[in-house]
XYZ file of C-alpha atoms in Angstrom:
552
model
C 277.399 109.424 249.388
C 277.557 106.296 251.983
C 278.558 102.548 251.207
C 276.136 100.230 251.515
C 275.916 97.525 253.980
C 277.960 94.671 253.274
C 276.365 91.377 253.050
C 277.124 87.522 253.820
C 274.811 86.803 250.681
C 273.644 88.741 247.779
C 270.145 87.412 248.748
C 269.882 88.884 252.291
C 266.657 90.249 251.179
C 265.216 86.904 251.630
C 265.691 86.642 255.031
C 265.434 90.320 256.001
C 262.450 92.175 258.342
C 261.258 95.373 256.454
C 260.150 98.491 258.628
C 258.022 100.866 257.087
C 258.565 104.217 257.983
C 256.945 107.608 256.777
C 259.841 110.449 257.971
C 257.179 113.036 258.370
C 255.890 110.472 261.159
C 258.762 109.110 262.867
C 260.453 111.937 264.991
C 260.755 115.647 264.641
C 264.251 116.590 265.842
C 264.048 120.483 264.979
C 260.904 121.295 266.644
C 259.030 122.347 263.270
C 255.920 119.890 263.662
C 257.068 117.526 261.316
C 259.188 114.387 261.184
C 262.753 114.571 259.830
C 265.810 112.580 258.902
C 267.615 114.090 261.913
C 265.064 112.355 263.934
C 265.221 109.133 262.277
C 268.824 109.120 262.911
C 268.101 109.677 266.467
C 266.003 106.605 266.798
C 268.232 104.159 264.881
C 269.099 102.315 267.788
C 265.893 101.412 268.903
C 265.114 100.205 264.773
C 268.286 98.294 265.517
C 267.179 97.092 269.183
C 263.991 95.437 267.402
C 265.578 93.483 265.117
C 265.213 95.251 262.233
C 266.936 94.470 258.984
C 266.083 97.029 256.430
C 264.347 100.323 256.697
C 261.083 100.800 253.692
C 261.461 105.038 253.452
C 257.804 106.502 252.022
C 258.911 109.543 249.731
C 261.019 111.820 250.801
C 261.606 114.192 247.319
C 260.224 117.561 247.014
C 256.623 117.470 246.356
C 253.430 119.534 246.607
C 252.467 116.945 249.303
C 248.658 116.416 247.840
C 249.343 112.750 248.094
C 251.663 112.109 250.745
C 254.605 112.695 248.329
C 253.432 110.181 246.065
C 252.992 113.674 243.671
C 256.871 114.427 242.663
C 257.763 117.605 241.588
C 261.846 116.679 241.839
C 263.459 113.831 241.790
C 266.721 114.991 242.784
C 265.692 117.046 245.801
C 264.849 116.400 249.402
C 261.818 117.755 250.860
C 262.803 121.017 253.126
C 260.706 119.711 256.350
C 262.809 116.526 255.858
C 265.921 118.277 256.170
C 268.718 118.188 253.522
C 270.765 116.002 251.113
C 273.595 116.099 253.700
C 270.929 115.511 256.315
C 269.750 112.015 254.710
C 273.520 111.079 253.737
C 274.173 110.737 257.260
C 271.246 109.038 258.387
C 272.075 106.506 255.265
C 275.577 106.350 256.701
C 274.078 105.701 260.538
C 271.922 103.372 259.384
C 274.525 101.077 257.648
C 276.911 101.541 260.432
C 274.268 99.644 262.935
C 273.944 97.112 259.764
C 270.283 98.296 258.862
C 269.822 98.438 255.146
C 267.619 101.114 253.284
C 265.145 101.176 250.560
C 263.290 104.027 249.555
C 259.927 104.666 247.039
C 260.202 105.676 243.932
C 257.271 106.667 241.836
C 258.137 105.751 238.336
C 254.964 105.903 236.896
C 253.874 109.359 236.895
C 254.534 112.812 238.878
C 253.137 116.066 240.183
C 252.046 118.298 237.872
C 253.816 120.837 239.532
C 256.946 119.115 238.081
C 259.201 120.889 235.624
C 258.933 118.110 233.128
C 255.163 118.593 233.022
C 254.942 122.395 232.990
C 257.148 122.238 229.899
C 255.263 119.151 228.215
C 252.258 121.530 229.032
C 253.779 124.934 227.736
C 253.588 123.916 224.106
C 252.449 121.141 221.171
C 256.517 121.512 219.804
C 257.992 121.542 223.462
C 260.740 118.694 223.180
C 259.309 117.517 226.492
C 255.474 117.437 224.653
C 256.082 113.162 224.552
C 257.369 112.729 227.930
C 253.301 112.596 229.222
C 250.240 110.999 227.192
C 248.496 113.609 226.017
C 245.078 113.334 223.890
C 242.823 115.198 221.730
C 240.040 113.077 223.079
C 239.282 111.440 226.368
C 237.609 108.281 224.526
C 240.994 106.565 224.191
C 242.051 103.406 226.277
C 238.507 103.441 227.439
C 239.095 99.483 228.812
C 241.654 100.680 231.798
C 239.721 101.221 235.043
C 239.502 103.749 237.483
C 241.609 102.571 240.615
C 240.794 106.148 242.883
C 237.048 105.535 242.061
C 236.126 107.957 245.614
C 237.292 110.996 243.414
C 238.279 110.615 239.518
C 235.414 109.904 236.837
C 237.794 109.109 234.214
C 241.915 108.756 233.575
C 241.777 111.853 231.342
C 242.091 115.735 232.430
C 241.657 118.450 230.017
C 244.543 121.081 230.126
C 243.700 124.296 229.270
C 247.546 125.762 229.043
C 247.850 122.813 226.573
C 244.492 122.429 225.308
C 244.936 118.934 225.013
C 243.673 115.960 227.753
C 246.545 114.465 229.819
C 246.612 110.414 230.889
C 246.638 109.835 234.917
C 246.246 106.537 236.382
C 245.844 107.863 240.104
C 244.809 111.755 240.713
C 244.493 114.362 238.060
C 247.515 116.141 239.622
C 249.377 113.690 239.497
C 250.064 112.998 235.466
C 251.407 109.595 233.802
C 254.867 109.594 232.218
C 255.076 108.230 228.624
C 257.057 105.079 229.116
C 256.943 104.845 224.959
C 259.428 107.694 225.003
C 263.148 106.765 225.090
C 264.688 110.185 226.577
C 261.693 109.878 229.475
C 262.942 106.356 230.058
C 266.413 107.549 230.314
C 265.907 110.110 233.009
C 264.308 107.555 234.893
C 266.826 105.361 234.710
C 269.347 108.817 235.513
C 267.198 109.283 238.224
C 267.535 105.191 239.904
C 271.396 105.762 239.178
C 271.229 109.367 241.671
C 270.194 107.852 244.348
C 272.008 104.245 244.461
C 275.702 106.342 244.416
C 274.213 108.488 247.371
C 273.860 104.680 248.868
C 270.316 103.331 248.638
C 270.251 99.333 249.017
C 267.304 99.873 246.588
C 263.634 100.810 245.604
C 260.324 99.872 246.018
C 258.628 100.628 242.717
C 255.477 102.589 242.622
C 252.711 101.847 240.741
C 254.343 99.403 237.885
C 252.096 97.713 236.609
C 250.910 101.006 234.525
C 253.785 102.098 232.241
C 252.577 101.605 229.546
C 249.155 102.011 227.811
C 247.620 100.069 224.071
C 244.706 100.258 222.597
C 242.093 97.688 223.050
C 243.488 96.232 226.629
C 243.228 97.317 230.574
C 246.580 99.148 229.926
C 248.091 96.868 233.109
C 250.758 94.342 233.062
C 251.611 95.125 229.339
C 254.801 92.896 228.035
C 256.322 96.727 227.417
C 256.002 96.953 230.912
C 257.928 93.802 231.762
C 261.284 95.005 228.578
C 261.513 98.156 230.910
C 261.751 96.243 234.095
C 264.322 94.107 232.681
C 265.803 97.040 231.386
C 266.305 98.598 234.532
C 267.677 95.192 236.786
C 270.156 94.702 234.160
C 271.394 98.194 234.962
C 271.315 97.772 238.572
C 272.800 94.319 238.320
C 275.755 95.787 236.298
C 276.722 98.887 238.358
C 275.573 97.803 241.661
C 276.141 95.028 244.423
C 273.440 93.469 246.537
C 270.988 96.091 245.861
C 266.788 94.974 245.193
C 263.995 96.277 243.538
C 260.532 95.829 245.155
C 257.457 95.566 242.608
C 254.036 97.301 244.188
C 251.650 95.170 241.768
C 248.463 95.241 243.011
C 247.260 92.076 240.905
C 246.711 88.719 241.110
C 249.283 86.463 242.368
C 249.452 84.765 238.598
C 250.012 87.981 237.369
C 252.332 89.451 239.696
C 254.743 86.426 239.729
C 255.200 87.776 235.782
C 257.209 90.596 237.435
C 259.646 88.277 238.775
C 260.495 87.302 235.102
C 263.315 84.722 235.014
C 264.589 85.934 237.810
C 265.385 89.219 236.052
C 263.159 91.728 236.887
C 261.964 92.620 240.312
C 263.746 91.102 243.156
C 261.017 91.291 245.241
C 257.177 91.525 244.689
C 253.903 92.029 247.035
C 251.924 89.383 247.614
C 248.989 91.663 248.592
C 246.075 89.058 247.912
C 247.017 87.303 251.060
C 246.706 90.326 253.117
C 242.849 90.714 253.039
C 242.581 86.862 253.415
C 244.634 86.495 256.421
C 242.111 88.978 258.072
C 238.959 87.197 256.522
C 240.159 83.984 257.998
C 240.195 85.504 261.092
C 237.114 86.742 261.362
C 236.159 83.738 260.034
C 237.685 81.411 262.065
C 238.556 78.872 259.070
C 241.338 78.791 257.364
C 240.332 78.113 253.882
C 240.627 81.706 252.965
C 244.951 81.763 253.192
C 245.359 78.074 252.057
C 243.162 78.616 248.504
C 245.125 82.299 248.243
C 248.847 80.027 249.145
C 247.254 77.368 245.876
C 246.997 79.796 243.602
C 250.452 81.368 244.306
C 252.621 80.021 241.266
C 256.705 79.266 241.992
C 258.884 81.876 241.735
C 262.323 82.045 240.719
C 265.383 80.867 243.447
C 266.653 84.685 243.556
C 263.380 85.705 244.386
C 260.686 86.757 247.133
C 257.399 87.636 248.169
C 256.933 90.759 249.911
C 253.841 90.111 252.827
C 252.515 92.316 255.131
C 249.534 92.934 257.338
C 249.232 97.124 257.194
C 250.785 99.706 255.193
C 250.541 103.713 254.489
C 247.266 102.685 252.258
C 243.917 101.623 252.535
C 243.745 97.668 253.309
C 242.817 96.954 249.407
C 239.745 94.575 248.625
C 240.498 94.831 244.823
C 242.135 91.245 244.906
C 238.744 89.604 246.300
C 235.280 88.889 245.098
C 232.408 91.043 245.962
C 230.839 88.872 247.954
C 234.175 88.961 250.348
C 234.534 92.375 250.004
C 231.088 93.263 251.690
C 232.004 90.800 254.321
C 234.934 92.524 254.902
C 233.065 96.143 254.881
C 230.757 94.443 257.642
C 233.168 92.812 259.486
C 236.167 95.884 259.306
C 234.240 98.892 258.239
C 231.059 99.393 259.985
C 231.484 103.504 259.666
C 231.818 104.761 256.526
C 234.608 106.844 257.050
C 236.724 103.552 257.919
C 236.203 103.207 253.495
C 238.356 104.382 250.828
C 238.550 103.763 247.121
C 238.000 99.839 247.172
C 239.423 99.223 250.833
C 239.549 99.849 254.161
C 241.822 102.724 255.585
C 242.814 101.550 259.266
C 245.928 100.209 261.288
C 246.514 96.401 262.742
C 244.842 97.221 266.478
C 241.648 98.988 265.887
C 240.797 96.233 263.146
C 241.295 93.556 265.584
C 239.655 95.712 268.555
C 242.643 95.497 270.301
C 242.598 92.193 270.926
C 246.316 91.450 272.489
C 245.861 87.333 270.996
C 244.864 88.107 267.394
C 247.878 91.258 266.821
C 250.001 88.080 268.256
C 248.525 85.731 265.634
C 248.537 87.282 262.960
C 251.874 88.887 263.416
C 252.940 84.828 263.952
C 251.728 84.069 260.510
C 253.308 87.204 258.818
C 256.519 85.988 260.312
C 256.162 82.097 259.198
C 254.289 82.544 255.737
C 256.476 82.285 252.673
C 258.092 86.107 252.315
C 259.637 88.648 253.924
C 257.789 90.472 256.816
C 256.896 94.143 256.384
C 256.214 96.050 259.921
C 254.362 99.229 259.602
C 256.041 101.764 261.829
C 254.018 101.683 265.263
C 252.221 98.017 264.808
C 254.604 97.048 267.255
C 253.192 98.870 270.115
C 249.590 98.943 268.643
C 248.987 101.936 267.692
C 245.367 102.806 266.647
C 244.209 105.554 263.965
C 241.940 108.263 263.532
C 239.166 107.741 260.801
C 238.084 111.644 260.871
C 241.115 112.699 259.174
C 241.084 113.007 255.127
C 242.059 110.377 252.818
C 244.673 107.989 254.395
C 246.549 110.396 256.814
C 244.294 108.414 260.011
C 246.669 105.536 259.427
C 249.715 108.001 259.347
C 250.267 109.849 262.580
C 253.116 110.919 264.589
C 254.716 107.822 266.244
C 254.209 107.355 269.585
C 256.979 107.771 271.781
C 256.011 108.344 275.274
C 253.301 110.471 277.309
C 254.738 113.981 277.346
C 253.430 116.310 275.312
C 252.610 115.106 271.392
C 253.872 111.974 272.157
C 257.010 112.745 272.531
C 257.175 113.255 268.943
C 257.790 116.698 268.759
C 258.490 119.888 270.450
C 256.159 121.883 268.249
C 253.084 123.774 269.244
C 250.288 120.814 268.907
C 248.800 123.222 266.189
C 252.287 123.115 264.176
C 252.066 119.492 263.780
C 252.002 117.706 260.156
C 248.777 115.451 261.877
C 247.331 115.544 265.465
C 248.609 112.670 267.556
C 245.883 110.008 268.890
C 244.614 111.503 272.065
C 241.533 108.887 272.518
C 241.354 106.772 275.352
C 242.029 103.404 273.994
C 244.526 104.425 271.592
C 246.439 107.916 272.696
C 249.932 108.367 272.783
C 249.168 108.354 277.185
C 247.717 104.805 276.513
C 250.138 103.306 273.709
C 253.463 104.264 273.616
C 257.053 103.224 273.428
C 258.295 104.237 276.699
C 255.762 102.880 278.796
C 255.920 99.670 276.650
C 259.743 99.317 277.252
C 259.403 99.078 280.673
C 257.358 96.099 280.831
C 258.281 93.043 279.826
C 255.357 91.212 278.407
C 254.267 94.181 276.677
C 253.820 93.990 273.034
C 256.911 95.832 271.987
C 258.834 93.471 274.028
C 257.168 90.302 272.677
C 257.600 91.749 268.577
C 260.933 92.044 269.406
C 261.052 88.239 270.626
C 259.492 86.738 268.157
C 261.074 88.590 265.313
C 263.977 87.859 267.184
C 263.091 84.115 267.076
C 262.324 84.232 263.223
C 265.846 85.483 262.362
C 267.600 82.405 264.068
C 266.126 80.196 261.914
C 266.481 80.951 258.460
C 263.939 78.838 257.103
C 261.636 81.026 257.708
C 262.882 83.223 254.553
C 263.761 80.519 252.082
C 262.038 77.635 252.972
C 259.018 75.333 250.952
C 255.663 76.209 251.969
C 253.198 72.844 252.138
C 249.545 72.989 254.146
C 248.359 70.242 256.164
C 244.948 69.393 256.094
C 243.693 68.906 259.378
C 239.856 67.982 259.964
C 239.483 70.469 261.956
C 238.648 73.532 259.556
C 239.572 76.173 262.422
C 243.072 75.538 262.689
C 245.777 76.659 259.997
C 249.074 74.192 260.115
C 251.655 74.059 257.623
C 255.471 72.908 256.926
C 258.299 75.498 256.326
C 261.447 73.212 254.981
C 264.963 73.304 253.540
C 267.820 71.515 253.566
C 268.704 71.981 257.285
C 265.173 72.376 259.259
C 261.655 71.554 258.939
C 259.343 73.932 261.083
C 255.993 73.059 261.892
C 253.566 76.303 262.630
C 249.872 74.932 263.938
C 247.313 78.639 264.023
C 244.069 78.402 266.038
C 242.210 81.329 263.971
C 239.216 80.807 266.449
C 238.461 82.831 269.386
C 237.563 79.457 271.305
C 239.810 76.484 272.594
C 240.406 73.857 269.612
C 242.144 70.704 269.471
C 243.786 68.989 266.045
C 244.857 66.041 264.956
C 247.487 66.183 262.066
C 248.694 63.602 259.928
C 252.507 63.607 260.274
C 253.917 59.947 259.107
C 256.064 61.386 257.152
C 257.936 62.813 260.423
C 257.374 59.424 262.479
C 260.321 59.767 265.003
C 260.587 62.901 265.108
C 260.346 65.467 268.222
C 258.341 68.610 267.719
C 260.830 71.183 270.203
C 258.501 74.635 270.642
C 260.936 77.253 269.364
C 259.886 80.171 271.872
C 259.874 78.186 275.455
C 262.483 75.248 273.578
C 259.849 72.719 275.279
C 260.036 69.291 273.968
C 256.807 68.095 272.830
C 256.046 64.433 272.995
C 257.525 62.361 269.661
C 255.751 61.514 266.225
C 254.318 57.913 265.729
C 252.196 56.435 263.033
C 249.008 57.901 264.653
C 247.615 61.420 264.250
C 249.464 63.452 266.152
C 247.148 66.003 268.670
C 247.343 69.230 270.161
C 245.072 71.474 271.880
C 245.111 75.174 271.640
C 243.859 77.933 273.560
C 241.441 80.909 271.806
C 243.809 82.724 268.705
C 246.762 80.379 270.239
C 250.029 79.390 268.135
C 252.814 77.280 268.239
C 255.882 76.926 265.936
C 258.163 73.401 266.388
C 261.238 72.902 265.043
C 260.895 69.032 263.970
C 264.187 67.322 265.125
C 265.549 64.519 265.882
C 266.840 62.502 268.929
C 270.547 62.750 268.171
C 270.249 66.592 267.255
C 270.585 69.574 270.265
């Protein structure tokens, strides 16, 4: 057991930069072709150097790996390829020694069909665990619930010969949903939470939380019973542990996601899914309105809560929360090859989506780090890693981390055929072209730039907890907004166009203030009564601290 990182305040997650890591894909210490906890431990100094405050680990539990570990067959044991519980504890202690917190994915909605709970549930109608899953004699129940994986599933019900009944699943048919109407099952899940928090984890990303309960006549999403359970979970965590965080994965509209904060007594954090595709839409349309409109639809949240925002992650870029017209536009712009599509989304990494454009990647990262919420960086995006659309499912964005130009990109000493996935070998994104070691040697590399902008953000807590207000310049290609708290005011200005632009900003309420550009600490002309004029290069951006003469 390890002691969590001591924090100066319980709202540490509001100022943190998160870094999402697939243990399997980061570094292989024992040479078996799969990343492991010993390897991740060896790379903690790199993660600390980068400026990461908290690691988010993809599932590392025992699993048949039919869905990248999101099909859990034992909540209490670690996948042997990743190491042992002792390896995990050593990793956690080493992370905490470096001031890095660690949260992990916890799949609460469903298990693998190989889980002993399900095997016992299907064994007999009289099984004590029969009611731990959702069974039915007919597939005609809950007909208003949508099918999420439209590429592979044709129904939310699957017939089981041994059970002689249908079981309910919102995702793959090998992932039966747990029955949260059963108090014993609920307690079993609470026991799992307690077990890993006792090991020293700093919290969880709660996978697929909108789908915990089923009710006829509803779409079986965001039901009141779900929020009742989350309040119960939060109460247990707050009562028995300090400074832990629960992050909700709820791919819904902001007005619905905000319910997962409750009154500050449910999840501490929730992803802002609809923002992400609109950021990509804005940079390709070269106008700010997609971002401004979704921010305008985002309700206020409790003071102790925080959004989680991201550009890319381990899943496809979801397009569920856009109109049909916008979805077609996104497919046209970012998924010209049909292999780039998956379900209702696009399975690509940040670099390839932006055509390896350095200016675009920097601009998008600047938005990620300055918009309201805690930013979540996906492993490899700091060096501009690519993807492999020829791999199945989501594996194309889960390839090995590229450490150097040596064998297997420095990820593993195993034979190439033994690797869990092949590293990228193409001429643009292959590990001989893009890797950590090479970028470490060049001060102007994307890696060093990413580290610098993260350090700048860290010096100004206003980016994590300040208010947000968008400005309305006449030039639609420029997105300008203010971030404020009681101590400081920041003005961020982004040129979403591939061409140079000028913008006039109405800053009369800040008359007399001097904009100081944060990266070079350059003082710009004082703000007066007239509109403030800025000129910007293609995909350029500014972060200004609005200060007064008497402040340093």
